[in-house]
Coordinates of C-alpha atoms in Angstrom, one line a residue:
M1 CA 54.0 -66.2 -98.1
N2 CA 52.9 -68.8 -95.6
D3 CA 55.2 -71.3 -93.9
D4 CA 54.3 -74.2 -96.2
S5 CA 55.0 -72.1 -99.3
L6 CA 58.4 -71.1 -97.8
L7 CA 59.3 -74.7 -97.3
A8 CA 58.3 -75.6 -100.8
G9 CA 60.4 -72.8 -102.1
L10 CA 63.4 -74.0 -100.2
A11 CA 62.9 -77.5 -101.5
A12 CA 62.9 -76.1 -105.1
L13 CA 66.2 -74.3 -104.8
A14 CA 68.7 -75.1 -107.5
T15 CA 71.5 -75.2 -105.0
D16 CA 71.5 -76.7 -101.5
A17 CA 70.3 -74.4 -98.7
P18 CA 72.9 -73.4 -96.1
A19 CA 73.4 -76.0 -93.4
G20 CA 71.0 -75.5 -90.6
L21 CA 68.6 -73.2 -92.5
L22 CA 65.7 -75.6 -92.5
D23 CA 66.0 -76.1 -88.7
R24 CA 65.8 -72.4 -88.2
I25 CA 62.5 -72.3 -90.1
A26 CA 60.8 -75.5 -89.2
A27 CA 60.7 -77.9 -86.2
R28 CA 60.9 -81.7 -86.3
W29 CA 58.5 -84.0 -84.6
V30 CA 58.2 -87.6 -83.5
S31 CA 55.7 -89.9 -81.8
V32 CA 57.2 -91.6 -78.8
P33 CA 56.0 -93.9 -75.9
A34 CA 55.6 -92.5 -72.4
P35 CA 54.3 -93.7 -69.1
I36 CA 50.9 -92.1 -69.8
G37 CA 50.6 -93.3 -73.4
E38 CA 51.9 -92.1 -76.8
L39 CA 53.1 -88.5 -77.0
R40 CA 54.1 -86.3 -79.8
V41 CA 57.2 -84.3 -79.3
A42 CA 58.5 -81.3 -81.4
F43 CA 62.2 -80.4 -81.3
T44 CA 64.5 -77.9 -83.0
D45 CA 68.2 -77.5 -83.4
Q46 CA 68.2 -76.1 -79.9
G47 CA 66.4 -78.9 -78.2
V48 CA 62.9 -80.3 -77.3
A49 CA 60.4 -77.5 -77.6
Y50 CA 57.0 -79.1 -77.1
V51 CA 55.4 -82.3 -75.6
H52 CA 51.8 -82.9 -76.4
A53 CA 49.0 -85.5 -76.5
G54 CA 46.1 -85.5 -78.8
D55 CA 45.2 -85.1 -82.4
D56 CA 45.5 -81.3 -82.4
F57 CA 49.3 -81.5 -82.0
A58 CA 50.3 -79.8 -85.2
A59 CA 47.7 -77.1 -85.0
S60 CA 48.5 -76.5 -81.3
F61 CA 52.2 -76.3 -82.0
R62 CA 51.8 -73.9 -84.9
K63 CA 49.5 -71.6 -83.0
R64 CA 51.9 -71.5 -80.1
F65 CA 55.2 -71.3 -81.9
G66 CA 54.4 -70.1 -85.4
R67 CA 56.6 -72.7 -87.1
P68 CA 55.7 -75.6 -89.4
L69 CA 56.5 -79.2 -88.5
L70 CA 58.4 -81.9 -90.4
A71 CA 58.4 -85.6 -89.5
A72 CA 61.7 -86.8 -88.1
D73 CA 63.3 -90.2 -88.7
R74 CA 64.1 -90.7 -85.0
P75 CA 63.7 -89.0 -81.6
P76 CA 66.6 -87.0 -80.1
A77 CA 69.1 -89.0 -78.2
G78 CA 68.0 -89.7 -74.7
L79 CA 64.4 -88.5 -75.1
V80 CA 62.6 -91.8 -74.7
P81 CA 64.4 -92.8 -71.4
A82 CA 63.9 -89.2 -70.1
L83 CA 60.2 -89.4 -70.6
R84 CA 60.1 -92.9 -69.1
T85 CA 62.1 -92.1 -66.0
G86 CA 61.3 -88.5 -65.4
R87 CA 65.1 -87.7 -65.4
L88 CA 66.0 -85.2 -68.1
G89 CA 69.7 -86.1 -68.2
K90 CA 71.5 -84.5 -71.1
V91 CA 68.4 -83.9 -73.3
P92 CA 68.5 -80.2 -74.3
L93 CA 65.4 -78.1 -74.1
D94 CA 64.4 -75.2 -76.4
L95 CA 62.6 -72.8 -74.0
R96 CA 63.1 -69.7 -76.1
G97 CA 59.3 -69.0 -76.2
V98 CA 58.7 -68.8 -72.5
S99 CA 58.8 -65.6 -70.4
G100 CA 61.4 -64.9 -67.8
F101 CA 59.0 -65.6 -65.0
Q102 CA 58.0 -69.0 -66.5
R103 CA 61.6 -70.0 -67.1
D104 CA 62.3 -69.3 -63.4
V105 CA 59.3 -71.5 -62.4
L106 CA 60.4 -74.3 -64.7
D107 CA 64.0 -74.1 -63.5
A108 CA 62.8 -74.5 -59.9
V109 CA 60.6 -77.4 -60.8
R110 CA 63.4 -79.2 -62.5
T111 CA 65.2 -79.5 -59.1
I112 CA 62.3 -81.6 -57.5
P113 CA 63.6 -85.2 -57.4
R114 CA 61.7 -88.2 -58.7
G115 CA 59.4 -89.6 -56.1
E116 CA 59.0 -86.3 -54.2
V117 CA 56.4 -83.5 -54.4
R118 CA 56.4 -79.8 -53.4
P119 CA 53.6 -77.3 -53.0
Y120 CA 53.0 -74.4 -55.4
S121 CA 54.0 -72.1 -52.6
W122 CA 57.5 -73.7 -52.5
V123 CA 58.0 -72.9 -56.1
A124 CA 57.0 -69.3 -55.6
E125 CA 59.4 -69.1 -52.6
Q126 CA 62.3 -70.6 -54.6
I127 CA 62.0 -68.0 -57.4
G128 CA 61.8 -65.1 -54.9
R129 CA 58.1 -64.4 -55.5
P130 CA 56.4 -65.8 -52.4
R131 CA 53.0 -64.1 -53.2
A132 CA 52.9 -65.4 -56.8
V133 CA 51.4 -68.8 -56.0
R134 CA 48.5 -68.4 -58.5
A135 CA 50.9 -67.2 -61.2
V136 CA 53.1 -70.2 -60.6
G137 CA 50.1 -72.5 -61.2
T138 CA 49.4 -70.6 -64.5
A139 CA 53.0 -70.9 -65.6
L140 CA 53.0 -74.6 -64.9
G141 CA 49.7 -75.0 -66.7
A142 CA 51.5 -73.6 -69.8
N143 CA 54.6 -75.8 -69.4
P144 CA 55.5 -76.7 -73.0
V145 CA 57.6 -79.7 -72.0
P146 CA 55.7 -81.7 -69.3
L147 CA 57.4 -84.8 -68.0
L148 CA 60.8 -83.4 -69.1
V149 CA 60.2 -80.5 -66.7
P150 CA 58.2 -82.5 -64.0
C151 CA 55.4 -80.1 -63.2
H152 CA 53.4 -83.2 -62.1
R153 CA 55.6 -83.1 -58.9
V154 CA 54.0 -79.8 -57.8
V155 CA 50.8 -80.3 -55.8
R156 CA 48.5 -78.4 -53.5
S157 CA 49.5 -78.2 -49.9
D158 CA 46.1 -79.5 -48.8
G159 CA 47.0 -82.9 -50.2
V160 CA 45.1 -82.5 -53.4
T161 CA 47.2 -83.3 -56.5
G162 CA 45.7 -80.4 -58.4
D163 CA 45.5 -79.7 -62.2
Y164 CA 47.8 -81.0 -64.8
V165 CA 48.2 -80.5 -68.5
F166 CA 47.4 -84.2 -69.2
G167 CA 44.7 -84.3 -66.6
P168 CA 44.6 -85.1 -62.8
A169 CA 44.4 -88.9 -63.4
A170 CA 47.6 -88.8 -65.4
K171 CA 49.2 -86.8 -62.7
E172 CA 48.3 -89.3 -60.0
R173 CA 49.5 -92.1 -62.2
L174 CA 52.9 -90.6 -62.7
L175 CA 53.4 -89.8 -59.0
L176 CA 52.3 -93.3 -57.9
A177 CA 54.7 -94.8 -60.5
E178 CA 57.5 -92.7 -59.0
G179 CA 56.8 -94.0 -55.5
V180 CA 54.9 -91.1 -54.0
D181 CA 52.6 -92.3 -51.2
L182 CA 49.7 -90.0 -52.1
D183 CA 47.4 -91.6 -49.4
R184 CA 49.9 -90.7 -46.7
V185 CA 50.4 -87.1 -48.0
R186 CA 46.6 -86.7 -48.0
A187 CA 46.2 -88.2 -44.5
L188 CA 48.9 -85.9 -43.1
A189 CA 47.3 -82.9 -44.8
G190 CA 44.0 -83.8 -43.3
E191 CA 45.7 -83.6 -39.9
R192 CA 47.2 -80.2 -40.8
V193 CA 50.6 -81.8 -40.9
F194 CA 52.7 -80.4 -43.8
Y195 CA 56.2 -81.0 -42.4
L196 CA 57.9 -83.9 -40.7
A197 CA 60.8 -83.6 -38.3
S198 CA 63.3 -86.0 -36.7
D199 CA 64.3 -85.6 -33.1
T200 CA 67.5 -87.6 -34.0
T201 CA 68.8 -85.2 -36.7
G202 CA 67.0 -82.0 -35.6
V203 CA 65.8 -81.5 -39.2
V204 CA 62.3 -80.7 -40.6
C205 CA 61.4 -81.7 -44.1
F206 CA 58.6 -82.0 -46.5
P207 CA 56.9 -85.4 -46.0
T208 CA 58.0 -86.9 -49.3
C209 CA 61.7 -85.8 -48.9
H210 CA 63.9 -88.9 -48.9
N211 CA 65.3 -87.7 -45.5
A212 CA 61.7 -87.6 -44.1
R213 CA 61.0 -91.1 -45.4
R214 CA 63.8 -92.5 -43.2
I215 CA 62.4 -91.1 -39.9
T216 CA 61.2 -93.9 -37.7
P217 CA 57.8 -93.5 -36.0
A218 CA 59.4 -93.1 -32.6
H219 CA 61.4 -90.1 -33.7
R220 CA 58.9 -88.5 -36.1
H221 CA 57.1 -85.2 -35.2
G222 CA 54.6 -83.4 -37.4
F223 CA 54.2 -79.6 -37.8
R224 CA 51.8 -77.3 -39.6
S225 CA 54.5 -74.7 -40.5
V226 CA 58.2 -74.3 -40.6
A227 CA 57.9 -71.5 -38.0
Q228 CA 56.3 -73.9 -35.6
A229 CA 59.1 -76.5 -36.2
R230 CA 61.7 -73.8 -35.7
A231 CA 60.1 -72.8 -32.4
A232 CA 60.4 -76.4 -31.4
G233 CA 64.1 -76.4 -32.1
Y234 CA 64.3 -77.9 -35.6
R235 CA 66.1 -76.5 -38.6
P236 CA 64.9 -76.7 -42.3
C237 CA 66.3 -79.6 -44.4
R238 CA 69.0 -78.4 -46.7
T239 CA 68.0 -81.0 -49.3
C240 CA 64.2 -80.3 -49.8
R241 CA 64.5 -76.7 -48.5
P242 CA 61.0 -76.3 -47.0
A243 CA 59.5 -72.9 -47.7
Q244 CA 59.9 -70.2 -45.1
A245 CA 56.8 -68.3 -46.2
E246 CA 53.9 -68.6 -43.8
G247 CA 50.2 -68.4 -44.6
L248 CA 50.6 -69.5 -48.2
V249 CA 48.5 -72.4 -49.5
G250 CA 49.1 -73.6 -53.0

């Protein structure tokens, strides 16, 4: 019996199905506005499970999750503002289909604030797998809930924004809308400057960290690595937590 036959059978029951049974079998979906255009979102009784663009939404969802979809009357509470602002808030996520490694990656990415970016190597460092930079990129490429888990805020350390599930143009559009100065990030990377330090606070940060953005030119110093900054007497920022791993480019 396929999923559609099962749903039809449930609908034909002489008595009502137990509460919540349908939600355990099928997922609901809605079409909602987002900063990069209309998106389709699937959600279950556990939370939002899939965010997708394109006409192959239903087929893509079924291939990935093995569940049928039913149209919903309205989106889950808080979903539209979460997509618009990039702040998840209290919107629950259903990540039951991801691996333990991917969940760790997504949890790390969720801590990146709006308007800031981190390199792939930072994510690898945060999850205790500093050599798994490529695997981090693969995990983010399969992120089932982009925008809600802001994988667009993970970029290459050479200043290139990198790949994105909705395409590199959408990634740049999202980052620019959040206030990321991509031209400055690229210019610094071109000078082999990946960290900025303040001789007032004695702290070294990623360039987009809100603490780094407050450093005045007279007190700003650039470094290629955290080790180089430490040797000059600076300590890593406790807010953006610049990666300690050296020689990793992601």
